[in-house]
Amino acid sequence: MDTAHKTDEEKKEFFDTPEELDRKIGILAELIKHSRHFVAFTGAGISTSAGIPDYRSGVNTVLPTGAGVWEAKAKKLPPAKANFRKSMHSAVPTPCHMALCALEARGYLKFLISQNVDGLHRKSGFPPSKLAELHGNTNLEFCKKCKRKYMRDFRCRTAEKVHDHRTGRFCDDPACRGELYDSIINFGENLPEQELEDGFVNSARADLHLAMGSSLRVTPACLLYTSDAADDLLCVDLGGRRIIKKK
């Protein structure tokens, strides 16, 4: 599936002056301070500073991780040699991840929706009960039989076939011993029902919705970045949408 940006205009990156950025940060801070149900939505762009490449950044991106995964595939580029790149397993949460964690701890951020599978939100200490990982977590496997979940300190996925999610491990419960499955959602697969429902419920309640590091193109995940109740919908990324925008 070719999901890279197609035109140079789509790949163009935009930058605010320090003064403009400070102004927008001030506006965002006030919106967060006075929000009643603040929800955040994150994509691959917030993990590039952790050394994990995104998907759509162009060949000439300023990001040290280089061209996005889908861009590199579309352009048939050789494997990147950038020393900055890291595996998801070795990556650690960025200041952005920790800021979201702090906002939740102080009672501002009520719910977090993420398209990322890198597990950095959980590594940051963000409460799983307030987090919907729509596309799964590379460190999470679960038992379909008893629904028990297991967080690992290693990559859970072992299957070679795209729609085979069995990891070869089994549930620890002696009364169950069901097969364990990785939680990764691949193209053509349904999103996890509970995470999707939690995302829609909290999005519907949001009076402030902030999206970061996402092109908001992958459905149905991007459909959660809407709210009939929201007074403010904001998007922050390099693709021309670093904005403070009223709904």
PDB file of C-alpha atoms in Angstrom, residues 15-28 242-244:
ATOM      1  CA  PHE A  15       8.603  26.579  10.822  1.00  0.00           C
ATOM      2  CA  ASP A  16       7.492  29.374  13.118  1.00  0.00           C
ATOM      3  CA  THR A  17       9.804  32.121  14.283  1.00  0.00           C
ATOM      4  CA  PRO A  18      10.731  31.879  17.987  1.00  0.00           C
ATOM      5  CA  GLU A  19       8.433  34.828  18.674  1.00  0.00           C
ATOM      6  CA  GLU A  20       5.473  33.279  16.859  1.00  0.00           C
ATOM      7  CA  LEU A  21       6.061  29.944  18.538  1.00  0.00           C
ATOM      8  CA  ASP A  22       6.118  31.600  21.967  1.00  0.00           C
ATOM      9  CA  ARG A  23       2.846  33.352  21.145  1.00  0.00           C
ATOM     10  CA  LYS A  24       1.158  30.116  20.148  1.00  0.00           C
ATOM     11  CA  ILE A  25       2.505  28.270  23.174  1.00  0.00           C
ATOM     12  CA  GLY A  26       0.991  30.974  25.370  1.00  0.00           C
ATOM     13  CA  ILE A  27      -2.400  30.566  23.697  1.00  0.00           C
ATOM     14  CA  LEU A  28      -2.239  26.787  24.034  1.00  0.00           C
ATOM     15  CA  ARG A 242       1.424  24.102  13.558  1.00  0.00           C
ATOM     16  CA  ILE A 243      -1.595  26.225  14.355  1.00  0.00           C
ATOM     17  CA  ILE A 244      -3.890  27.481  17.010  1.00  0.00           C
TER      18      ILE A 244
END
